[in-house]
Coordinates of C-alpha atoms and ligand atoms in Angstrom, one line a residue:
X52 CA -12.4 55.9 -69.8
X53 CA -15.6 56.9 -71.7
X54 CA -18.9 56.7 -69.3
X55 CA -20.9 54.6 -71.6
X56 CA -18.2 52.4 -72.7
X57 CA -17.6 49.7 -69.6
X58 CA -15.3 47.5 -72.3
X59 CA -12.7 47.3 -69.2
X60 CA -15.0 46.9 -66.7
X61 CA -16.5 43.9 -68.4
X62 CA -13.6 42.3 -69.2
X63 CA -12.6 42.7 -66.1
X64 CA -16.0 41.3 -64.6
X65 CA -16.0 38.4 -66.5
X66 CA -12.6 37.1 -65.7
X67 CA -12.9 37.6 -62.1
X68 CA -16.1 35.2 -63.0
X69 CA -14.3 32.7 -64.6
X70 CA -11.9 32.7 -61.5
X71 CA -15.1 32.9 -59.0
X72 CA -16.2 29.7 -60.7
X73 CA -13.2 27.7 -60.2
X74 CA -12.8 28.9 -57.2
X75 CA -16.7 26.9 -56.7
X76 CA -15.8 24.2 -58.4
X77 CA -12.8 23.4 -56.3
X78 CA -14.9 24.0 -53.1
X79 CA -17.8 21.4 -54.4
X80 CA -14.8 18.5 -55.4
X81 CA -13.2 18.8 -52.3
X82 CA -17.5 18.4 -50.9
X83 CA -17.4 15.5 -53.4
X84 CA -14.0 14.0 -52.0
X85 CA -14.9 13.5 -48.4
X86 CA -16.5 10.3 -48.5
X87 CA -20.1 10.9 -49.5
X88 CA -21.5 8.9 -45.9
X89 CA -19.2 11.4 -44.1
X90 CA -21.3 14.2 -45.6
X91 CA -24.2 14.6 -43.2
X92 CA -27.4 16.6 -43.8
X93 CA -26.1 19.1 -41.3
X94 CA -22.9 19.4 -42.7
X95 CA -24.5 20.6 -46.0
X96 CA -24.5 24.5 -45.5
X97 CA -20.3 24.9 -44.4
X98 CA -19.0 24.4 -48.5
X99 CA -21.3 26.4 -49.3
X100 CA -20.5 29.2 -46.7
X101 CA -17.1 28.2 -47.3
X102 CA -18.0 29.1 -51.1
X103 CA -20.2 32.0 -51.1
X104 CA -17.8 33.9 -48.4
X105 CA -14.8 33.2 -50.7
X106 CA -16.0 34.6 -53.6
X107 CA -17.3 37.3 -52.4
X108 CA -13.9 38.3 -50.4
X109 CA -11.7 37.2 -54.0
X110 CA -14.6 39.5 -56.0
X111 CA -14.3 42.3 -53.6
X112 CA -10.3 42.1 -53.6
X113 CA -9.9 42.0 -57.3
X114 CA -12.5 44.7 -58.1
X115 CA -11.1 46.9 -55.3
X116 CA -7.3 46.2 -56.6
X117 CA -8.3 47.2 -60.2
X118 CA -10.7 50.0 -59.9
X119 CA -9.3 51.4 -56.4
X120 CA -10.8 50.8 -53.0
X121 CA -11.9 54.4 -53.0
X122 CA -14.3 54.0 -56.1
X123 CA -15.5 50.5 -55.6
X124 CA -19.0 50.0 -54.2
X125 CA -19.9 46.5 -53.9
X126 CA -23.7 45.3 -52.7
X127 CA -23.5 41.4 -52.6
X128 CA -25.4 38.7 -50.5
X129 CA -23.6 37.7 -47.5
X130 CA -22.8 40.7 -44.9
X131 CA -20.1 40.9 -42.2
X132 CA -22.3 40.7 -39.2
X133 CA -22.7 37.1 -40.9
X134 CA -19.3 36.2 -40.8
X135 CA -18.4 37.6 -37.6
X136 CA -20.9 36.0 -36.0
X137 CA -19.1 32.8 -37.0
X138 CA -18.0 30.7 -34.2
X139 CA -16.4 27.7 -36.1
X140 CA -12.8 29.0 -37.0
X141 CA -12.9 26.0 -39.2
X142 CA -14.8 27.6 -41.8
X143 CA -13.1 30.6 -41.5
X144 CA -10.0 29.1 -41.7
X145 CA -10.9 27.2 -44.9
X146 CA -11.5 30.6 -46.3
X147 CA -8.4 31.9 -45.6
X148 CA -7.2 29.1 -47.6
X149 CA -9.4 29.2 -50.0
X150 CA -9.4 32.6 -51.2
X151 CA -5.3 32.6 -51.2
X152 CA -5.3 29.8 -53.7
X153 CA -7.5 31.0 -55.7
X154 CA -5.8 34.7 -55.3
X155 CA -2.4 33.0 -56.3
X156 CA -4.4 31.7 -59.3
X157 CA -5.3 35.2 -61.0
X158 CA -2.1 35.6 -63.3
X159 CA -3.5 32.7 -65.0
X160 CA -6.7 34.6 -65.6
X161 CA -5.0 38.1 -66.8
X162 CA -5.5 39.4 -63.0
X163 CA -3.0 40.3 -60.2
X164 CA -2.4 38.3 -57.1
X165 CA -1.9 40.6 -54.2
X166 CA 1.8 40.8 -53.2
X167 CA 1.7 38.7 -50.3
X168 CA -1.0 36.2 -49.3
X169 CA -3.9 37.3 -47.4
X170 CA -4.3 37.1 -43.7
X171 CA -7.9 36.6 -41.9
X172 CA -8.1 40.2 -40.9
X173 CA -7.7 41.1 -44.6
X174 CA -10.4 38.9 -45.6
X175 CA -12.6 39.8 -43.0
X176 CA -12.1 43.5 -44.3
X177 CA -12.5 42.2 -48.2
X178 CA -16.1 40.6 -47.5
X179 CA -16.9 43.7 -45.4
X180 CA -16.2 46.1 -48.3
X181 CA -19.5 45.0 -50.1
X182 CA -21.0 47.0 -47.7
X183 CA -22.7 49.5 -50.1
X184 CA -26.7 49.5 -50.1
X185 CA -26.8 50.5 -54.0
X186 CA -29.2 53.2 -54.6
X187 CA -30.0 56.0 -57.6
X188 CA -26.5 57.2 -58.0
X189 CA -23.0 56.5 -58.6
X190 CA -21.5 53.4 -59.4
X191 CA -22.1 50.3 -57.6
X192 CA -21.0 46.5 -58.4
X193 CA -24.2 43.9 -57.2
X194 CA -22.5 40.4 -56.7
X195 CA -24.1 37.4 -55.6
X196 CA -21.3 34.9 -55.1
X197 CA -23.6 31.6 -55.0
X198 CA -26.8 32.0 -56.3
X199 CA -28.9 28.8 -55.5
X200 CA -27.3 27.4 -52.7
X201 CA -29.5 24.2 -52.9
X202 CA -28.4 23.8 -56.3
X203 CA -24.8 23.8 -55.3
X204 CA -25.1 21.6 -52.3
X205 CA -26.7 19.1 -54.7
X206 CA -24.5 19.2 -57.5
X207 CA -27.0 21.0 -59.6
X208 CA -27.3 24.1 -61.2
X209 CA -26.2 27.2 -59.3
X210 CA -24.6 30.3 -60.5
X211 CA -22.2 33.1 -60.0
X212 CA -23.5 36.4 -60.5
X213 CA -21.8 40.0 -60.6
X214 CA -23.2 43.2 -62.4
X215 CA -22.4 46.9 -62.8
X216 CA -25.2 49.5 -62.2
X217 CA -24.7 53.1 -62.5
X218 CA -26.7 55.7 -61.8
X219 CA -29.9 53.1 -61.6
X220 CA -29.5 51.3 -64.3
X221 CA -27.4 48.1 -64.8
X222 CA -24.6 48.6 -67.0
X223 CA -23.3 44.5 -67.5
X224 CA -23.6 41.8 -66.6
X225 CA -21.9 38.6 -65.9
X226 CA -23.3 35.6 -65.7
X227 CA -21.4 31.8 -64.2
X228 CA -22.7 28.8 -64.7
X229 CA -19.7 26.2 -63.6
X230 CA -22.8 23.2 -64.2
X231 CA -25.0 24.5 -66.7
X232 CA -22.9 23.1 -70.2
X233 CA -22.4 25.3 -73.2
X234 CA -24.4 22.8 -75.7
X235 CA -28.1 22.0 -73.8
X236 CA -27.9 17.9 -75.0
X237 CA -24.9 18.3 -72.8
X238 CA -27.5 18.5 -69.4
X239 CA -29.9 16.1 -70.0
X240 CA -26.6 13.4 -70.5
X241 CA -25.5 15.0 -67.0
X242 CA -29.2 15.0 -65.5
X243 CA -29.4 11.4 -66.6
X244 CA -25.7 10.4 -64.8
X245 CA -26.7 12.5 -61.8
X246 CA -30.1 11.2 -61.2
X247 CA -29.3 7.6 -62.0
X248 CA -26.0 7.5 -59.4
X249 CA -27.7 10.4 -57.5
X250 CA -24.4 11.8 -56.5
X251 CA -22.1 14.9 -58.0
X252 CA -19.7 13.2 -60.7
X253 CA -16.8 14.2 -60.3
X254 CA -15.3 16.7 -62.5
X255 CA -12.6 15.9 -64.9
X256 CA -10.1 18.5 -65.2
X257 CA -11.7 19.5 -68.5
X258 CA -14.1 21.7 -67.5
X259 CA -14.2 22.6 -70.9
X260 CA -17.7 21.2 -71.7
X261 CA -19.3 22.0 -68.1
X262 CA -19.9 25.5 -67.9
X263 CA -20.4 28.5 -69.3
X264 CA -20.3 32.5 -68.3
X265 CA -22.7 34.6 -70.5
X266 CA -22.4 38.2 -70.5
X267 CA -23.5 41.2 -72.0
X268 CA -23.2 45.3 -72.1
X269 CA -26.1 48.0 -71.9
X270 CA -26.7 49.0 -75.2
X271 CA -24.9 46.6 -77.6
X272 CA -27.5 44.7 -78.5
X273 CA -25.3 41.5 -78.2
X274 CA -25.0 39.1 -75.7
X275 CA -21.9 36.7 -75.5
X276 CA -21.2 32.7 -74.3
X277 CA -17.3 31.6 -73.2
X278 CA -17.1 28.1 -72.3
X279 CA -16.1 27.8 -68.7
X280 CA -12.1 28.1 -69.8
X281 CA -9.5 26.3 -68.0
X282 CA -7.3 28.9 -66.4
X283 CA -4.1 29.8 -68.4
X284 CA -6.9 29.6 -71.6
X285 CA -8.5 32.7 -70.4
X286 CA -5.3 34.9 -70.8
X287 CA -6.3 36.2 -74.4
X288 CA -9.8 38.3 -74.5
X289 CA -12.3 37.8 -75.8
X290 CA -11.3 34.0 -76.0
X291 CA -13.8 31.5 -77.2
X292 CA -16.4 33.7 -76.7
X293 CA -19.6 33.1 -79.5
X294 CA -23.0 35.3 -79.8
X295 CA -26.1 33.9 -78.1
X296 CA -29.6 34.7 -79.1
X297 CA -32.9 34.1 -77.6
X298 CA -35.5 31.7 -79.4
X299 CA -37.4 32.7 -82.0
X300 CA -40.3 30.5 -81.2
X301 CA -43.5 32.9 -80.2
X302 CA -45.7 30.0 -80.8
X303 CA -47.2 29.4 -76.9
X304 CA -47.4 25.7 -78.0
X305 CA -44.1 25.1 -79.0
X306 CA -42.4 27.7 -75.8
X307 CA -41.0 26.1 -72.7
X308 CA -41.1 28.2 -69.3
X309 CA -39.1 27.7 -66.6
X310 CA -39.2 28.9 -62.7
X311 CA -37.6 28.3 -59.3
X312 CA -37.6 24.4 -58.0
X313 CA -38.5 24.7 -54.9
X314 CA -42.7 25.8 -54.3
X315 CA -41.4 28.2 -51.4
X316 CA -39.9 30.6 -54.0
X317 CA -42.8 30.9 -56.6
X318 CA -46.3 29.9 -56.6
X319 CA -46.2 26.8 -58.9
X320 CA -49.9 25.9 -59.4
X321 CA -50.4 29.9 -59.6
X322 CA -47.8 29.6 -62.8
X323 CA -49.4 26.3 -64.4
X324 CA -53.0 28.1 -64.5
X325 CA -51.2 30.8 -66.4
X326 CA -49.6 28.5 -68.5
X327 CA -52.5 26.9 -69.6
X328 CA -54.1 30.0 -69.9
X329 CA -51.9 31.0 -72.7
X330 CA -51.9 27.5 -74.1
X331 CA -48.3 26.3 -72.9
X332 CA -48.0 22.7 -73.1
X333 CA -44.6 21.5 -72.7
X334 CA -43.4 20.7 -68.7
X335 CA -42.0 23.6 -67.5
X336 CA -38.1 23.5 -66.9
X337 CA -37.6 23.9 -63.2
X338 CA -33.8 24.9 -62.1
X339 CA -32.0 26.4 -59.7
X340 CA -30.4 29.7 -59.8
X341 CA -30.2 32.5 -61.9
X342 CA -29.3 29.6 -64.6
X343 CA -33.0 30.4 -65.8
X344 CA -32.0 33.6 -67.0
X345 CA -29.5 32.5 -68.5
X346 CA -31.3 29.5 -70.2
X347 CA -33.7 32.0 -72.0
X348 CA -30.8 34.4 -72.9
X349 CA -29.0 31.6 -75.1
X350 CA -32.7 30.4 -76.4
X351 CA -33.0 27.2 -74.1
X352 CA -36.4 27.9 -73.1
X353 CA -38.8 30.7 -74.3
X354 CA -40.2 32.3 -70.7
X355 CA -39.2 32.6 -67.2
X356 CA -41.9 33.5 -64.6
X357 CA -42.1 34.2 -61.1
X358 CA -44.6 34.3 -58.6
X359 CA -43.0 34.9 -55.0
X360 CA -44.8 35.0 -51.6
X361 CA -46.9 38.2 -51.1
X362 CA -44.8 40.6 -48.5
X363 CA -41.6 38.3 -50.1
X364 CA -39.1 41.9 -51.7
X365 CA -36.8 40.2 -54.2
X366 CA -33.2 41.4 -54.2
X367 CA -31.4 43.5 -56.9
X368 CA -28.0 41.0 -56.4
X369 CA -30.6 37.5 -57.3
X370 CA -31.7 39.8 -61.0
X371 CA -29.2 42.3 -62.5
X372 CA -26.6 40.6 -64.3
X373 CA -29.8 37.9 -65.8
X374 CA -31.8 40.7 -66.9
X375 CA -29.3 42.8 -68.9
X376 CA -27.9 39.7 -70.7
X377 CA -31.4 38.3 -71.7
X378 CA -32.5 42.1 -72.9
X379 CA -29.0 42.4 -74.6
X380 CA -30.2 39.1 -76.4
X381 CA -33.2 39.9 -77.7
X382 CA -35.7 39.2 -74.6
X383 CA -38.0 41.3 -72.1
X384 CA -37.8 41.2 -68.8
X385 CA -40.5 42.9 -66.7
X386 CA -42.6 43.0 -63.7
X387 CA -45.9 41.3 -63.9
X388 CA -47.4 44.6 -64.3
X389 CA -45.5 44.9 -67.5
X390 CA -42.9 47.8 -66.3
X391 CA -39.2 47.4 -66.3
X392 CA -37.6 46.5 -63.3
X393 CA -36.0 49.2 -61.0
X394 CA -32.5 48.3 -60.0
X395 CA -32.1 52.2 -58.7
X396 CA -33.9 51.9 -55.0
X397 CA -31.2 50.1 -53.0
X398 CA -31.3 46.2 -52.3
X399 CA -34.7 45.1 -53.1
X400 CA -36.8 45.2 -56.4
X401 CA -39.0 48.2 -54.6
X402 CA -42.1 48.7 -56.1
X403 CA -42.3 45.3 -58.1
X404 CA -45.7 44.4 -59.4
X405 CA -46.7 40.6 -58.3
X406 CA -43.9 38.8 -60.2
X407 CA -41.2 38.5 -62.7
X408 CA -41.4 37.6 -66.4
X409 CA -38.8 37.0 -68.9
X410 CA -39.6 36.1 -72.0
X411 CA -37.8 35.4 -75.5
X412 CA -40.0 38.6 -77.5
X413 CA -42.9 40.4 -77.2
X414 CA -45.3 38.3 -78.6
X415 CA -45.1 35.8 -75.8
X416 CA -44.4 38.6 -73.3
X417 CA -47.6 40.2 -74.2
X418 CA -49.5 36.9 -73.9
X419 CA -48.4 36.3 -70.4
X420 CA -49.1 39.5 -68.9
X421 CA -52.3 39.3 -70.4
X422 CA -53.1 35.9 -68.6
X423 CA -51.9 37.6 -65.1
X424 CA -54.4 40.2 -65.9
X425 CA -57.3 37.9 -66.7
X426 CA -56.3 35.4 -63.9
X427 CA -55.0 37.1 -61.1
X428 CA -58.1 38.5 -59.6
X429 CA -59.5 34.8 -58.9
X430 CA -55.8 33.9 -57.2
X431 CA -55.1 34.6 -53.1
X432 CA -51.5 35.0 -54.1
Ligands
NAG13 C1 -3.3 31.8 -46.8 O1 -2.8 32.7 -45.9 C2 -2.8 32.2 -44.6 C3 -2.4 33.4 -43.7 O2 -1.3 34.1 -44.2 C4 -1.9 31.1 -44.4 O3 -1.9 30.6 -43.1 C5 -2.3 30.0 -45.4 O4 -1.5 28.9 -45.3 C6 -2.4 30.5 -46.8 N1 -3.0 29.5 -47.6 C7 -2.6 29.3 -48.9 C8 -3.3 28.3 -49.6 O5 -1.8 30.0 -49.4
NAG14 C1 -50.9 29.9 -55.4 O1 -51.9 30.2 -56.4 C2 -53.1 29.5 -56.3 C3 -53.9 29.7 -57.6 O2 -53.7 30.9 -58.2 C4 -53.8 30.1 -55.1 O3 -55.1 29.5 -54.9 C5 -52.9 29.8 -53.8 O4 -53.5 30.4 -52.7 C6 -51.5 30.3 -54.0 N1 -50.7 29.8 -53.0 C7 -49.9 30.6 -52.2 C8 -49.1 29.9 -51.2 O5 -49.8 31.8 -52.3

């Protein structure tokens, strides 16, 4: 297998994608099926545990079946001590389940289901594989099974994230979206039904129009969109899949930015000075999820900023797979400070200046780091 090559390893990657989706989507109707008044508040972290650990044990089993335990090094969100620290053998037990069916699934997705179904001990060992701390060497796989958590629990967007670093730099990356729909009309018709009936709607069994999984390979200079494919329709490869391109608008009037929902994870009035600044004047696009980067990669919205806490370190699992499919389609993605972002120094963004920008090209890039310049002295960020 040639070093600079990763054709397997991508196809691989976004299959097991497609199949970490479903798996989601499953998890979230079965959320949807139990009478919504039985749903409490409290209640509203176990799917998504019962989510996030299940991906991350398939992800872990698949990549380690393929590409050998011995070789696979996986860094993803949730870590062992997590999990063993559960003391509701419900959840675990809904794991169990829910990782076998979607393990007896893979054939259907040009994968292999282990030979026999999975026991809790195996699962257990599965999640604790992705172990590995990254780092400036080698190979290692960054997953983060259920980015956005919020956005899952409310039906909204959330996203399913696995990338391929080597030696430092991210190799591919793939790129779920079960809720964010191939065609963008698509999710103001399903913001409209979801904010009017302010419950998930149900999904039909034709995913078809839902989702999407973007995805893209160091180097190529293209960047590709499946639609979220229905099982046995993901046995041919590359099937369905179409090129995606950033915007071409560089005009800050006419650009749309996006960032995190919630206040907690970026400094919102910190991002509207800026955007003023530069003479942005449509609403910013607020979503959840690595869906953002994903929303500039296909040309959605122009820029993607982010202004976390002072002391907050981002982590490598919440970035890789968005960056390398926006750059792959024509963006920049940088530090506030202008300089790439280093995936090579374990978990965390170490050494991150201030924030994150993504943007469609340079002209717009150029514009906003000139703003933080200009502006940032006057902020207590
Ligand atoms: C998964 O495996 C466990 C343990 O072998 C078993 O109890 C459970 O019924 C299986 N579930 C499915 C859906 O296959
Ligand atoms: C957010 O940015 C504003 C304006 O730049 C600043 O005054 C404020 O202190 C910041 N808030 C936080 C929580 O950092």
């Amino acid at each position: 297998m040639e070093k600079d090559n990763y054709s397997k390893e991508l196809e691989v990657a976004v299959r097991v994608v497609h199949m970490a989706c479903a798996l989601c989507i499953r998890v979230q109707e079965r959320l949807l099926s139990t009478s919504a008044e039985h749903v409490k508040a409290k209640d509203d972290d176990s799917p998504v545990t019962v989510a996030d650990w299940s991906v991350q044990a398939t992800v872990s089993w698949l990549l380690s079946d393929i590409f050998g335990s011995q070789r696979v090094s996986i860094v993803a969100e949730e870590d062992t001590k997590a999990i063993s620290g559960v003391d509701s053998e419900g959840l675990l037990e809904a794991v169990v389940n829910t990782v076998n069916e979607s393990l007896a699934s893979a054939p259907k997705y040009g994968l292999q289901s282990p030979e026999e179904t999975l026991g809790t001990s195996e699962i257990l060992s599965a999640i604790s594989w992705c172990s590995s701390t990254g780092g400036p060497t080698g190979r290692h796989w960054i997953l983060d099974p259920v980015d956005g958590t919020l956005g899952f629990v409310r039906g909204d967007q959330y996203a399913v994230a696995l990338a391929l670093i080597e030696d430092g730099q991210v190799v591919l990356g793939v790129l779920g979206c079960p809720n964010y729909p191939t065609n963008k009309e698509w999710l103001n018709y399903q913001h409209q039904i979801s904010q009017t009936t302010s419950q998930l709607s149900p999904r039909t069994t034709d995913a078809w129009e839902k989702g999407c999984v973007l995805y893209a390979r160091k180097g190529s200079g293209k960047a590709w969109m499946q639609p979220l494919i229905c099982e046995d329709k993901m046995l041919e490869w590359p099937n369905y899949a179409r090129l995606i391109q950033v915007s071409s608008i560089d005009d800050p009037a006419l650009a749309t930015f996006c960032e995190p929902v919630e206040k907690a994870n970026s400094n919102h009035s910190f991002t509207a000075g800026l955007a003023y600044s530069v003479g942005l004047r449509n609403q910013p696009m607020r979503v959840h999820s690595m869906v953002k980067y994903a929303a500039i990669a296909r040309g959605d919205a122009e820029i993607f900023m982010k202004f976390a806490k002072s002391g907050y370190k981002e982590k490598i699992w919440d970035h890789a797979a968005g960056v390398i499919i926006i750059e792959e389609a024509g963006g920049v993605v940088t530090d506030a400070g202008g300089r790439p972002l280093d995936f090579s120094r374990g978990v965390y963004l170490e050494g991150l200046d201030r924030g994150i920008i993504a943007c469609s090209g340079v002209t717009l890039h150029e514009k906003i780091i000139g703003a933080v310049y200009a502006s940032w002295d006057s902020s207590n960020l």
